[in-house]
PDB file of C-alpha atoms in Angstrom:
ATOM      1  CA  UNK K   1       0.424   0.454   0.043  1.00  0.00           C
ATOM      2  CA  UNK K   2       2.584   2.123   1.208  1.00  0.00           C
ATOM      3  CA  UNK K   3       3.940   2.383  -2.912  1.00  0.00           C
ATOM      4  CA  UNK K   4       0.731   2.924  -4.270  1.00  0.00           C
ATOM      5  CA  UNK K   5       0.270   6.088  -2.107  1.00  0.00           C
ATOM      6  CA  UNK K   6       3.562   7.205  -2.562  1.00  0.00           C
ATOM      7  CA  UNK K   7       3.823   7.255  -6.701  1.00  0.00           C
ATOM      8  CA  UNK K   8       0.988   9.111  -6.906  1.00  0.00           C
ATOM      9  CA  UNK K   9       2.070  12.621  -8.338  1.00  0.00           C
ATOM     10  CA  UNK K  10      -0.865  14.000  -7.526  1.00  0.00           C
ATOM     11  CA  UNK K  11      -1.490  14.710  -3.767  1.00  0.00           C
ATOM     12  CA  UNK K  12      -4.874  12.935  -2.102  1.00  0.00           C
ATOM     13  CA  UNK K  13      -5.520  12.099   1.028  1.00  0.00           C
ATOM     14  CA  UNK K  14     -15.686   9.137   4.101  1.00  0.00           C
ATOM     15  CA  UNK K  15     -15.310   7.450   0.323  1.00  0.00           C
ATOM     16  CA  UNK K  16     -19.310   9.710  -0.303  1.00  0.00           C
ATOM     17  CA  UNK K  17     -21.734   6.666  -2.130  1.00  0.00           C
ATOM     18  CA  UNK K  18     -23.413   9.956  -3.565  1.00  0.00           C
ATOM     19  CA  UNK K  19     -23.531  13.859  -3.226  1.00  0.00           C
ATOM     20  CA  UNK K  20     -25.884  15.065  -5.329  1.00  0.00           C
ATOM     21  CA  UNK K  21     -24.533  19.663  -5.422  1.00  0.00           C
ATOM     22  CA  UNK K  22     -20.773  17.788  -5.835  1.00  0.00           C
ATOM     23  CA  UNK K  23     -22.006  15.618  -8.609  1.00  0.00           C
ATOM     24  CA  UNK K  24     -18.583  13.283  -7.320  1.00  0.00           C
ATOM     25  CA  UNK K  25     -18.295   9.963  -8.583  1.00  0.00           C
ATOM     26  CA  UNK K  26     -15.746   7.210 -10.156  1.00  0.00           C
ATOM     27  CA  UNK K  27     -18.380   5.790 -13.529  1.00  0.00           C
ATOM     28  CA  UNK K  28     -18.931   9.311 -15.276  1.00  0.00           C
ATOM     29  CA  UNK K  29     -17.214   9.254 -18.959  1.00  0.00           C
ATOM     30  CA  UNK K  30     -14.211  10.038 -19.917  1.00  0.00           C
ATOM     31  CA  UNK K  31     -15.289  12.350 -22.553  1.00  0.00           C
ATOM     32  CA  UNK K  32     -16.350  15.371 -19.643  1.00  0.00           C
ATOM     33  CA  UNK K  33     -12.518  15.870 -20.148  1.00  0.00           C
ATOM     34  CA  UNK K  34     -12.149  19.033 -20.895  1.00  0.00           C
ATOM     35  CA  UNK K  35      -9.219  19.218 -24.357  1.00  0.00           C
ATOM     36  CA  UNK K  36      -6.002  18.401 -23.312  1.00  0.00           C
ATOM     37  CA  UNK K  37      -6.479  17.450 -19.791  1.00  0.00           C
ATOM     38  CA  UNK K  38      -4.264  15.102 -18.230  1.00  0.00           C
ATOM     39  CA  UNK K  39      -5.947  11.672 -18.275  1.00  0.00           C
ATOM     40  CA  UNK K  40      -3.758   9.249 -16.486  1.00  0.00           C
ATOM     41  CA  UNK K  41      -0.632   7.979 -16.476  1.00  0.00           C
ATOM     42  CA  UNK K  42       1.746   5.783 -16.292  1.00  0.00           C
ATOM     43  CA  UNK K  43       4.351   5.226 -15.064  1.00  0.00           C
ATOM     44  CA  UNK K  44       7.383   2.089 -14.425  1.00  0.00           C
ATOM     45  CA  UNK K  45       9.530   1.677 -12.050  1.00  0.00           C
ATOM     46  CA  UNK K  46      11.645  -0.617 -13.364  1.00  0.00           C
ATOM     47  CA  UNK K  47      14.575  -1.802 -11.475  1.00  0.00           C
ATOM     48  CA  UNK K  48      11.296  -3.322  -7.942  1.00  0.00           C
ATOM     49  CA  UNK K  49       9.125  -4.259 -11.551  1.00  0.00           C
ATOM     50  CA  UNK K  50       6.125  -1.877  -9.704  1.00  0.00           C
ATOM     51  CA  UNK K  51       4.391  -0.494 -12.054  1.00  0.00           C
ATOM     52  CA  UNK K  52       1.625   2.638 -11.227  1.00  0.00           C
ATOM     53  CA  UNK K  53      -1.366   4.022 -13.232  1.00  0.00           C
ATOM     54  CA  UNK K  54      -4.126   7.150 -12.274  1.00  0.00           C
ATOM     55  CA  UNK K  55      -6.970   7.358 -14.549  1.00  0.00           C
ATOM     56  CA  UNK K  56      -8.526  11.379 -13.951  1.00  0.00           C
ATOM     57  CA  UNK K  57     -12.170  11.245 -14.579  1.00  0.00           C
ATOM     58  CA  UNK K  58     -14.764  14.262 -14.397  1.00  0.00           C
ATOM     59  CA  UNK K  59     -17.802  15.549 -13.744  1.00  0.00           C
ATOM     60  CA  UNK K  60     -20.432  18.069 -16.292  1.00  0.00           C
ATOM     61  CA  UNK K  61     -18.326  21.155 -15.908  1.00  0.00           C
ATOM     62  CA  UNK K  62     -15.279  19.619 -16.385  1.00  0.00           C
ATOM     63  CA  UNK K  63     -14.079  19.568 -13.488  1.00  0.00           C
ATOM     64  CA  UNK K  64     -11.857  16.266 -11.591  1.00  0.00           C
ATOM     65  CA  UNK K  65     -14.322  13.854  -9.117  1.00  0.00           C
ATOM     66  CA  UNK K  66     -12.435  11.015  -8.711  1.00  0.00           C
ATOM     67  CA  UNK K  67      -8.391   9.969  -9.249  1.00  0.00           C
ATOM     68  CA  UNK K  68      -8.255   5.706  -9.809  1.00  0.00           C
ATOM     69  CA  UNK K  69      -4.787   4.441  -9.082  1.00  0.00           C
ATOM     70  CA  UNK K  70      -4.177   0.955  -9.478  1.00  0.00           C
ATOM     71  CA  UNK K  71      -0.453  -0.215  -8.723  1.00  0.00           C
ATOM     72  CA  UNK K  72       1.126  -3.833  -9.555  1.00  0.00           C
ATOM     73  CA  UNK K  73       3.798  -5.899  -8.677  1.00  0.00           C
ATOM     74  CA  UNK K  74       4.936  -9.585  -9.471  1.00  0.00           C
ATOM     75  CA  UNK K  75       3.145 -10.432  -6.300  1.00  0.00           C
ATOM     76  CA  UNK K  76       0.307  -7.755  -5.217  1.00  0.00           C
ATOM     77  CA  UNK K  77      -2.717  -5.870  -7.172  1.00  0.00           C
ATOM     78  CA  UNK K  78      -3.009  -2.558  -4.651  1.00  0.00           C
ATOM     79  CA  UNK K  79      -5.795  -0.127  -6.072  1.00  0.00           C
ATOM     80  CA  UNK K  80      -6.761   3.156  -4.032  1.00  0.00           C
ATOM     81  CA  UNK K  81      -9.952   5.982  -5.193  1.00  0.00           C
ATOM     82  CA  UNK K  82      -9.115   9.096  -4.545  1.00  0.00           C
ATOM     83  CA  UNK K  83     -12.519  11.604  -4.185  1.00  0.00           C
ATOM     84  CA  UNK K  84     -12.216  15.553  -4.567  1.00  0.00           C
ATOM     85  CA  UNK K  85     -15.166  17.042  -3.699  1.00  0.00           C
ATOM     86  CA  UNK K  86     -16.076  21.507  -4.546  1.00  0.00           C
ATOM     87  CA  UNK K  87     -17.305  24.138  -2.947  1.00  0.00           C
ATOM     88  CA  UNK K  88     -20.062  26.814  -4.240  1.00  0.00           C
ATOM     89  CA  UNK K  89     -17.155  28.032  -5.321  1.00  0.00           C
ATOM     90  CA  UNK K  90     -16.269  25.491  -6.463  1.00  0.00           C
ATOM     91  CA  UNK K  91     -13.187  24.621  -4.846  1.00  0.00           C
ATOM     92  CA  UNK K  92     -11.752  21.561  -3.609  1.00  0.00           C
ATOM     93  CA  UNK K  93     -13.346  21.487  -0.165  1.00  0.00           C
ATOM     94  CA  UNK K  94     -12.398  18.077   0.677  1.00  0.00           C
ATOM     95  CA  UNK K  95     -10.419  15.511  -0.345  1.00  0.00           C
ATOM     96  CA  UNK K  96     -11.396  11.634   0.504  1.00  0.00           C
ATOM     97  CA  UNK K  97      -8.844   8.599   0.112  1.00  0.00           C
ATOM     98  CA  UNK K  98      -9.823   4.823   0.428  1.00  0.00           C
ATOM     99  CA  UNK K  99      -7.945   1.517   0.361  1.00  0.00           C
ATOM    100  CA  UNK K 100      -8.871  -1.630   0.950  1.00  0.00           C
ATOM    101  CA  UNK K 101     -12.130  -0.265   1.775  1.00  0.00           C
ATOM    102  CA  UNK K 102     -10.833   1.955   4.464  1.00  0.00           C
ATOM    103  CA  UNK K 103     -11.107   6.044   4.481  1.00  0.00           C
ATOM    104  CA  UNK K 104      -9.537   8.809   5.616  1.00  0.00           C
ATOM    105  CA  UNK K 105     -10.199  12.634   4.382  1.00  0.00           C
ATOM    106  CA  UNK K 106      -8.790  15.966   4.148  1.00  0.00           C
ATOM    107  CA  UNK K 107     -10.664  19.377   4.575  1.00  0.00           C
ATOM    108  CA  UNK K 108      -9.741  22.538   2.661  1.00  0.00           C
ATOM    109  CA  UNK K 109     -10.589  25.937   5.066  1.00  0.00           C
ATOM    110  CA  UNK K 110     -10.035  28.786   3.310  1.00  0.00           C
ATOM    111  CA  UNK K 111      -9.790  33.147   3.719  1.00  0.00           C
ATOM    112  CA  UNK K 112      -9.478  35.294   1.474  1.00  0.00           C
ATOM    113  CA  UNK K 113      -9.736  32.807  -2.263  1.00  0.00           C
ATOM    114  CA  UNK K 114      -6.822  30.616  -0.764  1.00  0.00           C
ATOM    115  CA  UNK K 115      -6.104  27.734   1.750  1.00  0.00           C
ATOM    116  CA  UNK K 116      -5.031  28.351   4.757  1.00  0.00           C
ATOM    117  CA  UNK K 117      -5.394  25.833   6.938  1.00  0.00           C
ATOM    118  CA  UNK K 118      -6.242  21.636   6.407  1.00  0.00           C
ATOM    119  CA  UNK K 119      -7.931  18.819   8.819  1.00  0.00           C
ATOM    120  CA  UNK K 120      -6.914  15.551   8.461  1.00  0.00           C
ATOM    121  CA  UNK K 121      -8.699  12.912   9.818  1.00  0.00           C
ATOM    122  CA  UNK K 122      -7.538   9.413   9.871  1.00  0.00           C
ATOM    123  CA  UNK K 123      -9.516   5.964  10.078  1.00  0.00           C
ATOM    124  CA  UNK K 124      -8.470   6.369  14.012  1.00  0.00           C
ATOM    125  CA  UNK K 125     -10.622   9.076  14.454  1.00  0.00           C
ATOM    126  CA  UNK K 126      -7.847  11.473  15.059  1.00  0.00           C
ATOM    127  CA  UNK K 127      -7.811  14.386  13.807  1.00  0.00           C
ATOM    128  CA  UNK K 128      -4.255  16.553  12.865  1.00  0.00           C
ATOM    129  CA  UNK K 129      -3.588  20.318  11.139  1.00  0.00           C
ATOM    130  CA  UNK K 130      -1.623  21.521   8.878  1.00  0.00           C
ATOM    131  CA  UNK K 131      -1.860  25.568   8.083  1.00  0.00           C
ATOM    132  CA  UNK K 132      -0.349  27.578   5.682  1.00  0.00           C
ATOM    133  CA  UNK K 133       0.955  31.210   4.810  1.00  0.00           C
ATOM    134  CA  UNK K 134       1.979  32.747   1.446  1.00  0.00           C
ATOM    135  CA  UNK K 135       3.905  36.534   0.390  1.00  0.00           C
ATOM    136  CA  UNK K 136       1.885  39.262  -0.897  1.00  0.00           C
ATOM    137  CA  UNK K 137       2.376  37.094  -4.117  1.00  0.00           C
ATOM    138  CA  UNK K 138      -0.326  34.521  -2.666  1.00  0.00           C
ATOM    139  CA  UNK K 139       2.639  32.372  -3.280  1.00  0.00           C
ATOM    140  CA  UNK K 140       2.775  29.761  -0.549  1.00  0.00           C
ATOM    141  CA  UNK K 141       5.740  30.136   1.373  1.00  0.00           C
ATOM    142  CA  UNK K 142       5.329  27.472   4.072  1.00  0.00           C
ATOM    143  CA  UNK K 143       3.483  24.250   6.406  1.00  0.00           C
ATOM    144  CA  UNK K 144       3.536  23.987   9.815  1.00  0.00           C
ATOM    145  CA  UNK K 145       2.480  20.029  10.062  1.00  0.00           C
ATOM    146  CA  UNK K 146       0.940  19.837  13.780  1.00  0.00           C
ATOM    147  CA  UNK K 147       0.021  16.666  14.832  1.00  0.00           C
ATOM    148  CA  UNK K 148      -3.791  14.780  16.584  1.00  0.00           C
ATOM    149  CA  UNK K 149      -2.466  16.456  20.123  1.00  0.00           C
ATOM    150  CA  UNK K 150      -1.664  20.099  18.492  1.00  0.00           C
ATOM    151  CA  UNK K 151       1.616  19.948  18.875  1.00  0.00           C
ATOM    152  CA  UNK K 152       4.194  20.803  15.162  1.00  0.00           C
ATOM    153  CA  UNK K 153       6.114  18.103  14.867  1.00  0.00           C
ATOM    154  CA  UNK K 154       7.085  19.905  10.891  1.00  0.00           C
ATOM    155  CA  UNK K 155       7.600  22.413   8.915  1.00  0.00           C
ATOM    156  CA  UNK K 156       7.998  23.062   5.289  1.00  0.00           C
ATOM    157  CA  UNK K 157      10.010  26.151   3.801  1.00  0.00           C
ATOM    158  CA  UNK K 158       9.872  27.462   0.311  1.00  0.00           C
ATOM    159  CA  UNK K 159      11.500  30.044  -2.390  1.00  0.00           C
ATOM    160  CA  UNK K 160      10.282  30.477  -6.015  1.00  0.00           C
ATOM    161  CA  UNK K 161      12.996  31.478  -9.102  1.00  0.00           C
ATOM    162  CA  UNK K 162      11.652  34.071 -11.371  1.00  0.00           C
ATOM    163  CA  UNK K 163       8.729  32.515 -13.361  1.00  0.00           C
ATOM    164  CA  UNK K 164       6.858  31.370 -10.400  1.00  0.00           C
ATOM    165  CA  UNK K 165       7.953  27.089 -10.507  1.00  0.00           C
ATOM    166  CA  UNK K 166       9.612  25.561  -6.256  1.00  0.00           C
ATOM    167  CA  UNK K 167      13.301  26.822  -6.646  1.00  0.00           C
ATOM    168  CA  UNK K 168      14.188  25.423  -3.205  1.00  0.00           C
ATOM    169  CA  UNK K 169      11.874  23.263  -0.293  1.00  0.00           C
ATOM    170  CA  UNK K 170      13.533  23.262   3.340  1.00  0.00           C
ATOM    171  CA  UNK K 171      11.327  20.652   5.273  1.00  0.00           C
ATOM    172  CA  UNK K 172      12.073  19.793   8.624  1.00  0.00           C
ATOM    173  CA  UNK K 173      10.911  16.519  10.863  1.00  0.00           C
ATOM    174  CA  UNK K 174       9.883  15.029  13.595  1.00  0.00           C
ATOM    175  CA  UNK K 175      10.205  18.207  15.565  1.00  0.00           C
ATOM    176  CA  UNK K 176      13.287  18.722  14.066  1.00  0.00           C
ATOM    177  CA  UNK K 177      15.632  16.267  14.562  1.00  0.00           C
ATOM    178  CA  UNK K 178      15.526  15.376  10.316  1.00  0.00           C
ATOM    179  CA  UNK K 179      16.138  18.647   8.044  1.00  0.00           C
ATOM    180  CA  UNK K 180      16.385  18.054   4.482  1.00  0.00           C
ATOM    181  CA  UNK K 181      16.704  20.712   2.119  1.00  0.00           C
ATOM    182  CA  UNK K 182      16.213  19.729  -1.386  1.00  0.00           C
ATOM    183  CA  UNK K 183      16.557  22.300  -4.923  1.00  0.00           C
ATOM    184  CA  UNK K 184      14.807  21.972  -8.764  1.00  0.00           C
ATOM    185  CA  UNK K 185      15.653  23.017 -11.619  1.00  0.00           C
ATOM    186  CA  UNK K 186      12.492  23.571 -14.653  1.00  0.00           C
ATOM    187  CA  UNK K 187      11.985  22.959 -18.332  1.00  0.00           C
ATOM    188  CA  UNK K 188      10.586  26.106 -19.881  1.00  0.00           C
ATOM    189  CA  UNK K 189       7.775  23.859 -21.005  1.00  0.00           C
ATOM    190  CA  UNK K 190       3.870  22.952 -19.864  1.00  0.00           C
ATOM    191  CA  UNK K 191       3.398  21.516 -16.602  1.00  0.00           C
ATOM    192  CA  UNK K 192       0.539  18.335 -17.084  1.00  0.00           C
ATOM    193  CA  UNK K 193      -0.553  17.517 -12.845  1.00  0.00           C
ATOM    194  CA  UNK K 194      -2.283  20.969 -13.439  1.00  0.00           C
ATOM    195  CA  UNK K 195      -4.109  20.393 -15.629  1.00  0.00           C
ATOM    196  CA  UNK K 196      -6.654  18.303 -13.526  1.00  0.00           C
ATOM    197  CA  UNK K 197      -6.478  20.537 -11.268  1.00  0.00           C
ATOM    198  CA  UNK K 198      -6.902  23.687 -13.765  1.00  0.00           C
ATOM    199  CA  UNK K 199      -7.458  26.785 -11.248  1.00  0.00           C
ATOM    200  CA  UNK K 200      -7.759  25.212  -8.161  1.00  0.00           C
ATOM    201  CA  UNK K 201      -5.682  26.796  -5.504  1.00  0.00           C
ATOM    202  CA  UNK K 202      -5.063  22.909  -4.159  1.00  0.00           C
ATOM    203  CA  UNK K 203      -1.686  22.876  -6.554  1.00  0.00           C
ATOM    204  CA  UNK K 204      -0.438  25.803  -4.787  1.00  0.00           C
ATOM    205  CA  UNK K 205      -0.236  23.385  -1.226  1.00  0.00           C
ATOM    206  CA  UNK K 206       0.226  20.403  -3.327  1.00  0.00           C
ATOM    207  CA  UNK K 207       2.867  22.070  -4.930  1.00  0.00           C
ATOM    208  CA  UNK K 208       2.929  21.861  -8.766  1.00  0.00           C
ATOM    209  CA  UNK K 209       4.255  24.013 -10.434  1.00  0.00           C
ATOM    210  CA  UNK K 210       3.664  25.811 -14.039  1.00  0.00           C
ATOM    211  CA  UNK K 211       7.190  24.057 -15.477  1.00  0.00           C
ATOM    212  CA  UNK K 212       8.320  20.884 -15.336  1.00  0.00           C
ATOM    213  CA  UNK K 213      11.568  19.758 -13.309  1.00  0.00           C
ATOM    214  CA  UNK K 214      14.921  18.292 -15.103  1.00  0.00           C
ATOM    215  CA  UNK K 215      16.761  18.216 -12.192  1.00  0.00           C
ATOM    216  CA  UNK K 216      16.290  17.714  -7.972  1.00  0.00           C
ATOM    217  CA  UNK K 217      19.153  18.263  -5.965  1.00  0.00           C
ATOM    218  CA  UNK K 218      18.074  15.984  -2.774  1.00  0.00           C
ATOM    219  CA  UNK K 219      20.308  17.255   0.972  1.00  0.00           C
ATOM    220  CA  UNK K 220      20.773  16.044   4.145  1.00  0.00           C
ATOM    221  CA  UNK K 221      23.150  14.993   7.679  1.00  0.00           C
ATOM    222  CA  UNK K 222      24.720  12.420   5.429  1.00  0.00           C
ATOM    223  CA  UNK K 223      24.527  13.176   1.820  1.00  0.00           C
ATOM    224  CA  UNK K 224      23.260  14.591  -1.266  1.00  0.00           C
ATOM    225  CA  UNK K 225      21.958  12.618  -3.908  1.00  0.00           C
ATOM    226  CA  UNK K 226      21.181  14.001  -7.464  1.00  0.00           C
ATOM    227  CA  UNK K 227      17.715  13.166 -10.265  1.00  0.00           C
ATOM    228  CA  UNK K 228      17.331  13.947 -13.677  1.00  0.00           C
ATOM    229  CA  UNK K 229      14.607  13.737 -15.848  1.00  0.00           C
ATOM    230  CA  UNK K 230      14.752  13.904 -19.417  1.00  0.00           C
ATOM    231  CA  UNK K 231      11.349  14.661 -21.685  1.00  0.00           C
ATOM    232  CA  UNK K 232       9.775  14.029 -25.141  1.00  0.00           C
ATOM    233  CA  UNK K 233       6.756  16.729 -25.323  1.00  0.00           C
ATOM    234  CA  UNK K 234       3.422  16.671 -27.698  1.00  0.00           C
ATOM    235  CA  UNK K 235       2.075  19.983 -29.992  1.00  0.00           C
ATOM    236  CA  UNK K 236       0.622  21.410 -27.294  1.00  0.00           C
ATOM    237  CA  UNK K 237       3.805  22.208 -25.104  1.00  0.00           C
ATOM    238  CA  UNK K 238       3.756  18.953 -22.867  1.00  0.00           C
ATOM    239  CA  UNK K 239       5.527  16.163 -21.999  1.00  0.00           C
ATOM    240  CA  UNK K 240       4.950  12.705 -23.744  1.00  0.00           C
ATOM    241  CA  UNK K 241       6.895   9.982 -21.572  1.00  0.00           C
ATOM    242  CA  UNK K 242       9.490  11.404 -18.065  1.00  0.00           C
ATOM    243  CA  UNK K 243      12.712   9.691 -17.789  1.00  0.00           C
ATOM    244  CA  UNK K 244      14.702  10.002 -14.496  1.00  0.00           C
ATOM    245  CA  UNK K 245      17.715   8.784 -13.975  1.00  0.00           C
ATOM    246  CA  UNK K 246      20.838   8.897 -11.163  1.00  0.00           C
ATOM    247  CA  UNK K 247      23.832   8.543 -11.093  1.00  0.00           C
ATOM    248  CA  UNK K 248      23.010   7.255 -14.744  1.00  0.00           C
ATOM    249  CA  UNK K 249      20.463   4.569 -13.636  1.00  0.00           C
ATOM    250  CA  UNK K 250      16.519   4.724 -14.633  1.00  0.00           C
ATOM    251  CA  UNK K 251      14.910   4.994 -11.801  1.00  0.00           C
ATOM    252  CA  UNK K 252      11.362   5.917 -13.395  1.00  0.00           C
ATOM    253  CA  UNK K 253       9.690   5.954 -16.064  1.00  0.00           C
ATOM    254  CA  UNK K 254       6.489   7.443 -16.751  1.00  0.00           C
ATOM    255  CA  UNK K 255       4.097   7.677 -19.917  1.00  0.00           C
ATOM    256  CA  UNK K 256       1.410  10.580 -19.441  1.00  0.00           C
ATOM    257  CA  UNK K 257      -2.065  10.376 -22.175  1.00  0.00           C
ATOM    258  CA  UNK K 258      -4.682  13.902 -22.252  1.00  0.00           C
ATOM    259  CA  UNK K 259      -7.728  14.033 -23.747  1.00  0.00           C
ATOM    260  CA  UNK K 260      -7.943  15.343 -27.376  1.00  0.00           C
TER     261      UNK K 260
END
């Protein structure tokens, strides 16, 4: 289950069988997807013989309502259903995930059109909280994570390049015991992961930049690692495929499919 959830390229965190105004459902026809929108992501981990497929479904308004992720290996099959619910302003107000019959969900709180906090309701009934802060350009500059005892146990800070992409991320985890820094470089093409969540504030808190990462460097107290990503693109300037390498080894292959 862990690999299935970690390989997901969109954020997700009960699942309701019906919701009249939300128009949510896993059996919606794919032709509701806006033209050019991302409708499927296929991910292969060659060294681990593991692959996942994520398929997006849209409602009549062209908003994503479900993402179904399936994962396969030689010995297991896993399936997760992500469901998105909207408020009266057309913004995602709740996000749920169901795996093996168990469901968790996260509710998002808005202030002046921005997501300023969220509450994650676990299967066990515990509620954890995240607080989001922005700069004057409405860019997300930090997150603060609180456990069910309202103790801050982690935080993330972000900086941006001139194109509005996340240039660096500083993380402090486990009450400050673990510190990790990331830096990123980008191409000049469109990020496909933003398209299912067009005009959604969700893109900010998930960390979807405008362009595609071509290099990431991760550093902690013990080591520094680098991942390089190569792409092919369609005529609209969106990736068709990508390959991630570390020290010359192929780690991940991704194929993107769009609505015609």
